[in-house]
Short mmCIF file of C-alpha atoms in Angstrom, two decimals:
data_model
loop_
_atom_site.label_atom_id
_atom_site.label_comp_id
_atom_site.label_asym_id
_atom_site.label_seq_id
_atom_site.Cartn_x
_atom_site.Cartn_y
_atom_site.Cartn_z
CA UNK Q 1 -0.04 0.05 -0.03
CA UNK Q 2 1.36 3.44 -0.92
CA UNK Q 3 1.25 6.37 1.28
CA UNK Q 4 -0.79 8.70 -0.91
CA UNK Q 5 -3.55 8.24 -3.60
CA UNK Q 6 -5.69 10.53 -5.75
CA UNK Q 7 -8.82 8.65 -4.34
CA UNK Q 8 -9.34 6.61 -1.01
CA UNK Q 9 -12.60 4.63 -1.06
CA UNK Q 10 -13.80 3.39 2.20
CA UNK Q 11 -15.93 0.16 1.75
CA UNK Q 12 -16.13 -2.15 -1.11
CA UNK Q 13 -19.91 -2.52 -1.75
CA UNK Q 14 -21.15 -2.29 -5.53
CA UNK Q 15 -21.42 1.52 -5.34
CA UNK Q 16 -17.75 1.88 -4.19
CA UNK Q 17 -16.35 -0.67 -6.54
CA UNK Q 18 -18.10 1.02 -9.50
CA UNK Q 19 -16.88 4.45 -8.52
CA UNK Q 20 -13.39 2.99 -8.22
CA UNK Q 21 -13.48 1.50 -11.58
CA UNK Q 22 -14.64 4.59 -13.23
CA UNK Q 23 -12.01 6.90 -11.60
CA UNK Q 24 -9.18 4.41 -12.11
CA UNK Q 25 -10.09 4.34 -15.83
CA UNK Q 26 -9.82 8.06 -15.83
CA UNK Q 27 -6.17 7.80 -14.71
CA UNK Q 28 -6.73 8.67 -10.95
CA UNK Q 29 -4.81 6.40 -8.46
CA UNK Q 30 -7.27 4.67 -6.47
CA UNK Q 31 -7.23 2.71 -3.27
CA UNK Q 32 -10.25 0.68 -1.79
CA UNK Q 33 -10.24 -0.29 1.79
CA UNK Q 34 -12.50 -3.02 3.14
CA UNK Q 35 -12.86 -4.39 6.65
CA UNK Q 36 -14.09 -7.70 5.91
CA UNK Q 37 -12.71 -11.14 4.54
CA UNK Q 38 -14.56 -10.50 1.32
CA UNK Q 39 -15.13 -7.47 -0.99
CA UNK Q 40 -18.66 -6.53 -2.22
CA UNK Q 41 -20.99 -5.69 0.66
CA UNK Q 42 -24.42 -7.17 -0.27
CA UNK Q 43 -22.67 -9.25 -3.12
CA UNK Q 44 -20.71 -11.20 -0.49
CA UNK Q 45 -21.34 -15.10 -0.53
CA UNK Q 46 -20.78 -17.72 2.14
CA UNK Q 47 -20.37 -21.56 1.94
CA UNK Q 48 -21.92 -24.05 4.22
CA UNK Q 49 -21.21 -27.80 3.51
CA UNK Q 50 -19.63 -26.90 0.05
CA UNK Q 51 -22.84 -24.89 -0.81
CA UNK Q 52 -22.82 -21.51 -1.91
CA UNK Q 53 -25.31 -18.80 -0.50
CA UNK Q 54 -25.80 -15.30 -1.58
CA UNK Q 55 -26.07 -12.73 1.34
CA UNK Q 56 -28.17 -10.20 -0.34
CA UNK Q 57 -28.22 -10.49 -4.20
CA UNK Q 58 -30.75 -13.19 -4.90
CA UNK Q 59 -31.75 -12.16 -8.33
CA UNK Q 60 -30.83 -9.27 -10.89
CA UNK Q 61 -33.07 -7.42 -13.44
CA UNK Q 62 -32.27 -5.47 -16.62
CA UNK Q 63 -29.63 -7.78 -17.74
CA UNK Q 64 -30.73 -8.78 -21.25
CA UNK Q 65 -28.92 -7.24 -24.07
CA UNK Q 66 -29.57 -3.59 -24.50
CA UNK Q 67 -31.26 -3.11 -21.11
CA UNK Q 68 -29.89 -0.67 -18.50
CA UNK Q 69 -27.76 -2.90 -16.23
CA UNK Q 70 -26.44 -4.70 -19.26
CA UNK Q 71 -25.18 -1.49 -20.64
CA UNK Q 72 -23.63 -0.57 -17.35
CA UNK Q 73 -21.91 -3.87 -16.85
CA UNK Q 74 -20.76 -3.64 -20.61
CA UNK Q 75 -19.28 -0.30 -19.98
CA UNK Q 76 -17.44 -1.71 -16.76
CA UNK Q 77 -16.27 -4.65 -18.96
CA UNK Q 78 -17.35 -7.44 -16.72
CA UNK Q 79 -20.07 -9.02 -18.86
CA UNK Q 80 -17.89 -11.52 -20.54
CA UNK Q 81 -16.89 -13.18 -17.27
CA UNK Q 82 -20.37 -13.41 -15.78
CA UNK Q 83 -22.61 -16.41 -15.58
CA UNK Q 84 -26.33 -16.03 -15.30
CA UNK Q 85 -29.43 -18.35 -15.34
CA UNK Q 86 -32.65 -16.58 -16.75
CA UNK Q 87 -35.54 -16.95 -14.48
CA UNK Q 88 -38.98 -18.42 -15.70
CA UNK Q 89 -40.36 -16.04 -18.40
CA UNK Q 90 -43.92 -16.78 -17.55
CA UNK Q 91 -43.39 -16.21 -13.78
CA UNK Q 92 -39.91 -15.18 -12.33
CA UNK Q 93 -41.92 -14.14 -9.23
CA UNK Q 94 -44.90 -16.05 -8.01
CA UNK Q 95 -47.25 -14.31 -5.54
CA UNK Q 96 -49.23 -16.61 -3.07
CA UNK Q 97 -51.46 -16.30 -0.18
CA UNK Q 98 -52.01 -18.48 2.67
CA UNK Q 99 -55.91 -18.30 2.07
CA UNK Q 100 -55.86 -18.92 -1.54
CA UNK Q 101 -54.76 -22.08 -3.29
CA UNK Q 102 -54.14 -20.33 -6.65
CA UNK Q 103 -50.77 -18.58 -7.40
CA UNK Q 104 -50.06 -15.41 -9.48
CA UNK Q 105 -47.22 -14.73 -11.82
CA UNK Q 106 -45.11 -11.68 -12.43
CA UNK Q 107 -43.83 -12.62 -15.96
CA UNK Q 108 -40.77 -11.07 -17.90
CA UNK Q 109 -41.63 -8.75 -20.88
CA UNK Q 110 -44.40 -6.13 -20.34
CA UNK Q 111 -46.63 -7.81 -22.95
CA UNK Q 112 -46.11 -11.10 -21.23
CA UNK Q 113 -46.44 -9.70 -17.77
CA UNK Q 114 -49.87 -8.26 -18.80
CA UNK Q 115 -51.05 -11.42 -20.68
CA UNK Q 116 -50.28 -13.76 -17.79
CA UNK Q 117 -51.95 -11.52 -15.21
CA UNK Q 118 -55.13 -11.05 -17.53
CA UNK Q 119 -55.42 -14.79 -17.43
CA UNK Q 120 -55.91 -14.62 -13.69
CA UNK Q 121 -58.00 -11.43 -13.75
CA UNK Q 122 -59.89 -11.27 -17.14
CA UNK Q 123 -61.87 -8.23 -16.03
CA UNK Q 124 -58.92 -6.18 -15.09
CA UNK Q 125 -56.97 -5.93 -18.38
CA UNK Q 126 -57.32 -2.17 -18.40
CA UNK Q 127 -55.89 -1.85 -14.94
CA UNK Q 128 -53.00 -4.03 -15.67
CA UNK Q 129 -52.19 -2.17 -18.88
CA UNK Q 130 -52.29 1.19 -16.97
CA UNK Q 131 -50.04 -0.26 -14.18
CA UNK Q 132 -47.36 -1.38 -16.80
CA UNK Q 133 -47.51 1.83 -18.61
CA UNK Q 134 -47.07 3.88 -15.44
CA UNK Q 135 -43.98 1.94 -14.32
CA UNK Q 136 -42.19 2.52 -17.51
CA UNK Q 137 -43.40 6.26 -17.66
CA UNK Q 138 -41.86 6.75 -14.25
CA UNK Q 139 -38.67 4.99 -14.95
CA UNK Q 140 -38.13 7.13 -17.90
CA UNK Q 141 -38.22 10.24 -15.81
CA UNK Q 142 -34.87 9.16 -14.10
CA UNK Q 143 -32.12 10.09 -16.75
CA UNK Q 144 -29.39 7.71 -15.44
CA UNK Q 145 -31.83 4.94 -15.46
CA UNK Q 146 -31.63 5.05 -19.09
CA UNK Q 147 -28.16 6.48 -19.36
CA UNK Q 148 -29.08 9.83 -20.32
CA UNK Q 149 -27.99 13.33 -18.80
CA UNK Q 150 -30.13 15.14 -16.24
CA UNK Q 151 -30.86 15.08 -12.50
CA UNK Q 152 -30.08 11.85 -11.39
CA UNK Q 153 -32.94 11.66 -8.83
CA UNK Q 154 -35.69 12.53 -11.53
CA UNK Q 155 -37.00 15.60 -13.09
CA UNK Q 156 -40.37 15.54 -11.91
CA UNK Q 157 -41.48 16.82 -8.38
CA UNK Q 158 -44.71 14.64 -8.60
CA UNK Q 159 -42.69 11.68 -8.70
CA UNK Q 160 -42.19 12.15 -4.90
CA UNK Q 161 -45.70 12.77 -3.86
CA UNK Q 162 -47.71 9.51 -4.42
CA UNK Q 163 -47.27 6.33 -2.41
CA UNK Q 164 -47.07 2.99 -4.23
CA UNK Q 165 -50.07 1.72 -2.39
CA UNK Q 166 -52.20 4.69 -3.22
CA UNK Q 167 -51.58 4.32 -6.95
CA UNK Q 168 -52.25 0.69 -6.99
CA UNK Q 169 -55.49 1.28 -5.28
CA UNK Q 170 -56.48 3.97 -7.60
CA UNK Q 171 -56.50 1.82 -10.65
CA UNK Q 172 -58.56 -1.24 -9.44
CA UNK Q 173 -61.04 -2.13 -6.71
CA UNK Q 174 -59.99 -5.70 -6.98
CA UNK Q 175 -58.40 -6.47 -3.68
CA UNK Q 176 -56.60 -9.61 -4.85
CA UNK Q 177 -55.25 -7.87 -7.95
CA UNK Q 178 -54.07 -4.96 -5.73
CA UNK Q 179 -52.18 -7.48 -3.48
CA UNK Q 180 -50.58 -9.35 -6.55
CA UNK Q 181 -49.30 -6.09 -8.00
CA UNK Q 182 -47.91 -5.11 -4.69
CA UNK Q 183 -46.87 -8.66 -3.85
CA UNK Q 184 -42.93 -8.40 -4.21
CA UNK Q 185 -42.91 -5.34 -1.86
CA UNK Q 186 -40.30 -7.25 0.24
CA UNK Q 187 -37.90 -6.11 -2.42
CA UNK Q 188 -37.99 -2.62 -0.92
CA UNK Q 189 -39.67 -3.06 2.33
CA UNK Q 190 -42.82 -1.44 1.22
CA UNK Q 191 -44.80 0.72 3.62
CA UNK Q 192 -48.40 1.58 2.78
CA UNK Q 193 -48.17 5.23 4.19
CA UNK Q 194 -44.71 5.97 3.14
CA UNK Q 195 -43.25 4.17 0.16
CA UNK Q 196 -43.26 6.46 -2.87
CA UNK Q 197 -44.51 5.11 -6.19
CA UNK Q 198 -41.21 5.74 -7.83
CA UNK Q 199 -39.34 3.30 -5.28
CA UNK Q 200 -41.93 0.72 -6.38
CA UNK Q 201 -41.45 1.45 -10.18
CA UNK Q 202 -37.57 1.43 -10.01
CA UNK Q 203 -37.48 -1.69 -8.01
CA UNK Q 204 -39.90 -3.73 -10.05
CA UNK Q 205 -39.48 -2.47 -13.69
CA UNK Q 206 -36.00 -3.83 -14.43
CA UNK Q 207 -37.15 -7.43 -13.28
CA UNK Q 208 -40.06 -7.27 -15.55
CA UNK Q 209 -37.69 -6.44 -18.41
CA UNK Q 210 -35.66 -9.54 -17.58
CA UNK Q 211 -34.90 -11.46 -14.47
CA UNK Q 212 -31.68 -13.63 -13.85
CA UNK Q 213 -29.95 -15.48 -11.07
CA UNK Q 214 -26.22 -15.29 -10.58
CA UNK Q 215 -24.96 -18.67 -11.25
CA UNK Q 216 -22.58 -19.70 -8.30
CA UNK Q 217 -23.39 -16.49 -6.43
CA UNK Q 218 -23.22 -12.78 -6.82
CA UNK Q 219 -19.55 -12.52 -5.51
CA UNK Q 220 -18.54 -13.22 -9.12
CA UNK Q 221 -19.47 -9.69 -9.93
CA UNK Q 222 -17.27 -8.40 -7.23
CA UNK Q 223 -14.29 -10.46 -8.24
CA UNK Q 224 -14.58 -9.15 -11.87
CA UNK Q 225 -14.75 -5.46 -10.59
CA UNK Q 226 -11.74 -5.96 -8.24
CA UNK Q 227 -9.81 -7.47 -11.23
CA UNK Q 228 -10.78 -4.72 -13.59
CA UNK Q 229 -9.87 -2.20 -11.04
CA UNK Q 230 -6.38 -3.76 -10.59
CA UNK Q 231 -6.00 -3.87 -14.44
CA UNK Q 232 -6.67 -0.21 -14.46
CA UNK Q 233 -3.95 0.60 -11.89
CA UNK Q 234 -6.16 0.69 -8.87
CA UNK Q 235 -5.64 -1.21 -5.55
CA UNK Q 236 -7.99 -2.93 -3.14
CA UNK Q 237 -7.28 -4.30 0.42
CA UNK Q 238 -9.18 -6.57 2.53
CA UNK Q 239 -9.01 -6.72 6.45
CA UNK Q 240 -8.43 -3.08 6.15
CA UNK Q 241 -11.03 -1.49 8.49
CA UNK Q 242 -10.96 2.25 8.72
CA UNK Q 243 -11.21 3.39 12.38
CA UNK Q 244 -10.30 6.99 12.12
CA UNK Q 245 -10.44 9.83 9.40
CA UNK Q 246 -8.20 12.94 9.95
CA UNK Q 247 -9.85 16.25 9.02
CA UNK Q 248 -7.99 19.51 8.84
CA UNK Q 249 -9.39 22.83 8.01
CA UNK Q 250 -12.49 21.19 6.67
CA UNK Q 251 -10.72 18.97 4.30
CA UNK Q 252 -9.95 15.26 4.76
CA UNK Q 253 -6.21 14.35 4.86
CA UNK Q 254 -5.92 10.75 5.68
CA UNK Q 255 -7.56 7.44 6.69
CA UNK Q 256 -6.19 5.20 9.46
CA UNK Q 257 -6.93 1.42 9.56
CA UNK Q 258 -7.28 -0.70 12.59
CA UNK Q 259 -3.66 -2.33 12.13
CA UNK Q 260 -2.26 1.18 12.22
CA UNK Q 261 -1.68 2.02 8.51
CA UNK Q 262 -2.15 5.68 7.58
CA UNK Q 263 -3.41 6.27 3.97
CA UNK Q 264 -3.29 9.97 2.54
CA UNK Q 265 -5.66 11.10 -0.34
CA UNK Q 266 -6.71 14.04 -2.38
CA UNK Q 267 -10.29 12.73 -2.50
CA UNK Q 268 -12.36 10.48 -0.28
CA UNK Q 269 -15.29 8.58 -1.13
CA UNK Q 270 -17.31 6.79 1.80
CA UNK Q 271 -19.21 3.56 0.75
CA UNK Q 272 -20.08 2.77 4.28
CA UNK Q 273 -23.19 3.83 6.51
CA UNK Q 274 -23.51 7.68 6.49
CA UNK Q 275 -24.17 7.72 10.15
CA UNK Q 276 -20.96 5.75 10.83
CA UNK Q 277 -19.12 8.17 8.16
CA UNK Q 278 -19.91 11.25 10.14
CA UNK Q 279 -18.59 9.65 13.43
CA UNK Q 280 -15.38 8.46 11.73
CA UNK Q 281 -14.81 12.07 10.30
CA UNK Q 282 -15.90 13.72 13.45
CA UNK Q 283 -19.46 15.10 13.89
CA UNK Q 284 -17.84 18.49 14.89
CA UNK Q 285 -16.78 18.99 11.30
CA UNK Q 286 -20.36 19.07 9.94
CA UNK Q 287 -23.23 21.49 10.44
CA UNK Q 288 -25.29 20.56 13.51
CA UNK Q 289 -28.30 20.54 11.38
CA UNK Q 290 -26.83 18.09 8.69
CA UNK Q 291 -25.42 15.77 11.36
CA UNK Q 292 -28.83 15.69 13.25
CA UNK Q 293 -30.58 14.96 10.11
CA UNK Q 294 -28.39 12.06 9.15
CA UNK Q 295 -28.44 10.52 12.62
CA UNK Q 296 -32.19 10.83 12.88
CA UNK Q 297 -32.92 9.22 9.41
CA UNK Q 298 -35.18 6.09 9.85
CA UNK Q 299 -33.44 2.85 8.82
CA UNK Q 300 -35.47 0.23 6.92
CA UNK Q 301 -36.41 -2.82 8.76
CA UNK Q 302 -33.95 -5.78 8.94
CA UNK Q 303 -34.49 -9.28 8.06
CA UNK Q 304 -34.11 -12.96 9.33
CA UNK Q 305 -33.29 -15.49 6.96
CA UNK Q 306 -32.74 -19.25 6.98
CA UNK Q 307 -30.46 -20.94 4.64
CA UNK Q 308 -31.01 -24.47 3.93
CA UNK Q 309 -28.57 -27.09 2.46
CA UNK Q 310 -30.73 -29.66 0.75
CA UNK Q 311 -30.02 -33.30 0.69
CA UNK Q 312 -28.89 -34.42 -2.94
CA UNK Q 313 -31.67 -35.12 -5.44
CA UNK Q 314 -34.67 -34.62 -2.78
CA UNK Q 315 -36.10 -31.11 -3.86
CA UNK Q 316 -36.57 -29.87 -7.45
CA UNK Q 317 -34.91 -26.62 -8.45
CA UNK Q 318 -37.37 -23.90 -8.73
CA UNK Q 319 -36.49 -21.34 -11.32
CA UNK Q 320 -38.55 -18.63 -9.80
CA UNK Q 321 -38.96 -16.96 -6.49
CA UNK Q 322 -41.99 -17.04 -4.20
CA UNK Q 323 -43.47 -14.03 -2.36
CA UNK Q 324 -46.00 -15.52 0.25
CA UNK Q 325 -48.36 -13.75 2.54
CA UNK Q 326 -50.68 -15.30 5.13
CA UNK Q 327 -53.58 -12.98 4.20
CA UNK Q 328 -53.83 -11.12 0.91
CA UNK Q 329 -55.60 -8.29 2.84
CA UNK Q 330 -52.30 -7.61 4.67
CA UNK Q 331 -49.85 -7.38 1.81
CA UNK Q 332 -48.54 -4.14 3.09
CA UNK Q 333 -48.50 -5.21 6.65
CA UNK Q 334 -45.69 -7.85 6.80
CA UNK Q 335 -43.42 -5.55 8.77
CA UNK Q 336 -46.11 -4.83 11.33
CA UNK Q 337 -46.05 -8.37 12.71
CA UNK Q 338 -46.35 -9.38 16.47
CA UNK Q 339 -44.44 -12.24 18.10
CA UNK Q 340 -47.56 -14.33 17.87
CA UNK Q 341 -48.15 -13.65 13.99
CA UNK Q 342 -44.53 -13.71 12.83
CA UNK Q 343 -43.63 -14.31 10.10
CA UNK Q 344 -46.68 -12.55 8.22
CA UNK Q 345 -44.75 -12.83 4.82
CA UNK Q 346 -41.52 -14.21 3.32
CA UNK Q 347 -39.60 -14.67 0.18
CA UNK Q 348 -38.16 -18.10 -1.09
CA UNK Q 349 -35.51 -18.35 -3.61
CA UNK Q 350 -32.85 -20.99 -4.74
CA UNK Q 351 -29.32 -20.68 -5.89
CA UNK Q 352 -28.36 -21.76 -9.34
CA UNK Q 353 -25.14 -23.42 -10.62
CA UNK Q 354 -23.61 -23.03 -13.96
CA UNK Q 355 -24.56 -26.27 -15.07
CA UNK Q 356 -27.93 -26.42 -13.23
CA UNK Q 357 -29.94 -29.69 -13.35
CA UNK Q 358 -33.39 -30.60 -12.21
CA UNK Q 359 -32.53 -30.92 -8.59
CA UNK Q 360 -31.79 -27.94 -6.10
CA UNK Q 361 -28.79 -27.74 -3.81
CA UNK Q 362 -29.97 -24.99 -1.63
CA UNK Q 363 -32.97 -22.69 -0.71
CA UNK Q 364 -33.05 -19.27 1.24
CA UNK Q 365 -36.21 -17.95 2.84
CA UNK Q 366 -36.14 -14.24 3.99
CA UNK Q 367 -38.76 -12.48 6.35
CA UNK Q 368 -38.77 -9.26 8.27
CA UNK Q 369 -37.36 -8.94 11.74
CA UNK Q 370 -37.12 -5.90 13.91
CA UNK Q 371 -33.75 -4.91 15.46
CA UNK Q 372 -35.49 -4.67 18.64
CA UNK Q 373 -35.66 -8.58 18.77
CA UNK Q 374 -31.74 -8.79 18.99
CA UNK Q 375 -31.22 -5.78 20.96
CA UNK Q 376 -29.84 -7.60 24.03
CA UNK Q 377 -26.89 -8.70 21.84
CA UNK Q 378 -26.36 -5.23 20.43
CA UNK Q 379 -22.83 -4.89 21.92
CA UNK Q 380 -21.41 -8.08 20.38
CA UNK Q 381 -19.70 -8.42 16.98
CA UNK Q 382 -19.07 -11.59 14.92
CA UNK Q 383 -17.67 -12.01 11.43
CA UNK Q 384 -15.33 -14.43 9.73
CA UNK Q 385 -12.43 -11.97 10.31
CA UNK Q 386 -13.39 -11.03 13.88
CA UNK Q 387 -14.85 -14.22 15.55
CA UNK Q 388 -17.02 -14.11 18.74
CA UNK Q 389 -19.53 -16.13 20.41
CA UNK Q 390 -22.84 -14.36 21.19
CA UNK Q 391 -23.75 -17.23 23.64
CA UNK Q 392 -26.07 -19.79 24.33
CA UNK Q 393 -29.16 -17.59 24.51
CA UNK Q 394 -28.61 -16.20 21.17
CA UNK Q 395 -28.24 -19.65 19.68
CA UNK Q 396 -31.49 -20.70 21.39
CA UNK Q 397 -33.16 -17.52 19.98
CA UNK Q 398 -32.14 -18.46 16.44
CA UNK Q 399 -33.03 -21.94 16.82
CA UNK Q 400 -36.50 -21.05 18.08
CA UNK Q 401 -37.06 -18.62 15.28
CA UNK Q 402 -35.89 -21.06 12.70
CA UNK Q 403 -38.39 -23.63 13.87
CA UNK Q 404 -41.22 -21.12 13.80
CA UNK Q 405 -40.32 -20.05 10.13
CA UNK Q 406 -39.74 -23.84 9.04
CA UNK Q 407 -43.27 -24.64 10.14
CA UNK Q 408 -44.55 -21.72 8.23
CA UNK Q 409 -42.55 -22.94 5.04
CA UNK Q 410 -44.03 -26.31 5.50
CA UNK Q 411 -47.44 -25.04 4.76
CA UNK Q 412 -46.27 -23.76 1.40
CA UNK Q 413 -43.70 -26.66 0.74
CA UNK Q 414 -45.03 -29.76 2.59
CA UNK Q 415 -42.07 -32.01 2.05
CA UNK Q 416 -39.29 -29.36 2.87
CA UNK Q 417 -38.36 -30.67 6.24
CA UNK Q 418 -37.41 -34.14 4.83
CA UNK Q 419 -35.16 -32.58 2.21
CA UNK Q 420 -33.15 -30.78 4.74
CA UNK Q 421 -29.45 -31.53 5.37
CA UNK Q 422 -28.81 -28.48 7.47
CA UNK Q 423 -30.09 -25.12 8.42
CA UNK Q 424 -28.22 -21.93 8.99
CA UNK Q 425 -29.84 -18.70 10.17
CA UNK Q 426 -29.01 -15.04 9.73
CA UNK Q 427 -30.48 -12.33 12.05
CA UNK Q 428 -30.17 -8.48 11.90
CA UNK Q 429 -27.04 -8.83 13.78
CA UNK Q 430 -25.39 -10.81 11.00
CA UNK Q 431 -26.53 -8.09 8.34
CA UNK Q 432 -25.29 -5.32 10.62
CA UNK Q 433 -21.86 -6.96 11.14
CA UNK Q 434 -21.20 -8.18 7.59
CA UNK Q 435 -22.89 -5.56 5.51
CA UNK Q 436 -22.42 -2.63 7.87
CA UNK Q 437 -26.03 -1.14 7.57
CA UNK Q 438 -27.24 0.62 10.80
CA UNK Q 439 -29.21 -1.96 12.77
CA UNK Q 440 -28.89 -4.36 9.89
CA UNK Q 441 -31.25 -2.55 7.70
CA UNK Q 442 -32.10 -4.25 4.44
CA UNK Q 443 -31.98 -1.28 2.22
CA UNK Q 444 -30.71 1.68 3.85
CA UNK Q 445 -33.12 4.59 4.80
CA UNK Q 446 -36.73 4.82 4.52
CA UNK Q 447 -37.97 7.01 1.71
CA UNK Q 448 -41.09 8.81 2.94
CA UNK Q 449 -43.56 10.44 0.55
CA UNK Q 450 -44.77 12.73 3.40
CA UNK Q 451 -41.14 14.21 3.70
CA UNK Q 452 -39.11 13.40 0.69
CA UNK Q 453 -36.20 15.57 1.31
CA UNK Q 454 -35.66 13.98 4.73
CA UNK Q 455 -34.16 10.90 3.25
CA UNK Q 456 -32.18 12.71 0.38
CA UNK Q 457 -28.56 12.50 0.72
CA UNK Q 458 -26.27 14.28 -1.78
CA UNK Q 459 -23.00 12.58 -2.77
CA UNK Q 460 -21.29 15.72 -2.44
CA UNK Q 461 -20.77 16.86 1.42
CA UNK Q 462 -19.84 20.22 2.85
CA UNK Q 463 -16.30 18.80 3.30
CA UNK Q 464 -14.84 19.60 -0.04
CA UNK Q 465 -13.02 16.36 -0.71
CA UNK Q 466 -15.51 14.02 0.79
CA UNK Q 467 -18.08 12.22 -1.29
CA UNK Q 468 -20.79 9.43 -0.52
CA UNK Q 469 -22.00 6.63 -2.63
CA UNK Q 470 -24.01 3.41 -2.02
CA UNK Q 471 -27.76 2.42 -1.45
CA UNK Q 472 -28.17 5.27 0.98
CA UNK Q 473 -27.90 7.90 -1.94
CA UNK Q 474 -30.25 6.79 -4.45
CA UNK Q 475 -31.88 3.37 -4.65
CA UNK Q 476 -30.76 -0.05 -3.36
CA UNK Q 477 -30.21 -3.10 -5.46
CA UNK Q 478 -27.67 -3.86 -7.86
CA UNK Q 479 -28.83 -1.25 -10.26
CA UNK Q 480 -29.57 1.22 -7.87
CA UNK Q 481 -25.93 1.16 -6.29
CA UNK Q 482 -24.33 1.12 -9.77
CA UNK Q 483 -26.11 4.13 -10.56
CA UNK Q 484 -25.08 5.78 -7.19
CA UNK Q 485 -21.36 5.01 -8.02
CA UNK Q 486 -21.99 6.91 -11.44
CA UNK Q 487 -23.69 9.88 -9.65
CA UNK Q 488 -20.68 10.11 -7.15
CA UNK Q 489 -18.39 10.13 -10.04
CA UNK Q 490 -20.44 12.73 -11.87
CA UNK Q 491 -19.83 15.08 -9.08
CA UNK Q 492 -16.10 14.56 -9.42
CA UNK Q 493 -15.78 14.38 -13.22
CA UNK Q 494 -18.83 16.21 -14.42
CA UNK Q 495 -22.08 14.77 -15.23
CA UNK Q 496 -22.35 15.53 -18.95
CA UNK Q 497 -18.58 14.40 -19.39
CA UNK Q 498 -19.09 11.09 -17.67
CA UNK Q 499 -22.37 10.19 -19.37
CA UNK Q 500 -20.93 11.06 -22.66
CA UNK Q 501 -17.75 8.88 -21.85
CA UNK Q 502 -19.96 5.89 -20.98
CA UNK Q 503 -22.10 6.23 -24.22
CA UNK Q 504 -19.01 6.61 -26.35
CA UNK Q 505 -17.31 3.61 -25.10
CA UNK Q 506 -20.66 1.52 -25.61
CA UNK Q 507 -20.93 2.81 -29.18
CA UNK Q 508 -17.38 1.97 -29.91
CA UNK Q 509 -17.92 -1.62 -28.60
CA UNK Q 510 -21.13 -1.83 -30.52
CA UNK Q 511 -19.32 -0.78 -33.73
CA UNK Q 512 -16.51 -3.22 -33.08
CA UNK Q 513 -19.05 -6.12 -32.67
CA UNK Q 514 -20.72 -5.04 -36.19
CA UNK Q 515 -17.36 -5.15 -37.86
CA UNK Q 516 -16.55 -8.59 -36.37
#
């Protein structure tokens, strides 16, 4: 590690790695510092009994040729090394309810999406078509979503004024259809009174365009980004937790790692939790009003997950995801569970292999969990690089919750228990420690239609050489954090310059393909 870099990036989530690659390709000397044993934030994977599990990236949208994420990945030169499996085109997501024997598909391609739902709701074609048109209309109002110049957060104030639930309820009186259209709201932790329609649209649209699983885990994206970074002269270091940042005269000077190394930089980009960033830099270096606003931001609820290693050739591979609710009338209420009703809702997905056959190797089920449930272990910390035992009571808590969750899963998949080789659970503490989100938040901060500016964070701070990136800025998800990396670099390089550079590179690659 050198003493000085043009750019020091703290944290190696997708937004940080995208920013690192862009700036390194522009000739800047770049250093990425990561505290964990793996790079990638939510792209991290883990292995149990030689079976790969994803931490957070269970499927990806917009990856077919010409679509938005495809273009960004093409610009970053990582497409050729990635392996994906396309999900079922007639139902990549399946919405189901405990009080209904039927299931309802979300299909790929808007025409197909409409056609498959009209089969289930033949009287509701007009509403389904209106919904589909609205999603596309909203996404087109976010310039970087379609690789155009303009305000990265949208150019229409009305985008931030309508709730997702309010819009869906306005287009149909059919309660079941309302529930189906909102059925994958665990993707963004939808709240009936707060979640803006644009969050719903940006979360869902790219999956309707195309939906894929990462074969052998999402960490392959990270590995390629780190490899490309090094090819461009950049550097990345694991086991390098930043514990202090020196600020002099309203300008950052250096970052100090846990093992005592001091790294100097001209620019610093924080890809870690903004609340923690302020503490590292020193809250006294920011305006009191700014510091108070960041610290008071409401974090999105966390999750409890069970990761099941399946016995060989016992459970068929499902090339789709399931979003299940106990009651279709409570599709927006999953996070408002009580101890007696938990879990109200859950998502089930399976990992895919490069040469996937008819049998599944693993299954992950995810549901909401409030951080308060694990608060008594709040002062503990446990990761691969910093191992600690949280004690017998914590293990008993996980075991009890796992059993409750399994009983719920059995109602949907009656033979699941006899297919289990082993079960491994993740709590809000797991997400907090490995991903670094405040209280294990699933997706950063709550976006509230009643106070849209409250959750807005600019990539540029009042400290002239400190920038922010990641899911707290714009949107979560692979596409959202990729765009956040572009937004941050736009502040450094100039928005029109960067967008034109990306488009020029893509055009050149397209012309080369045509010649070949």
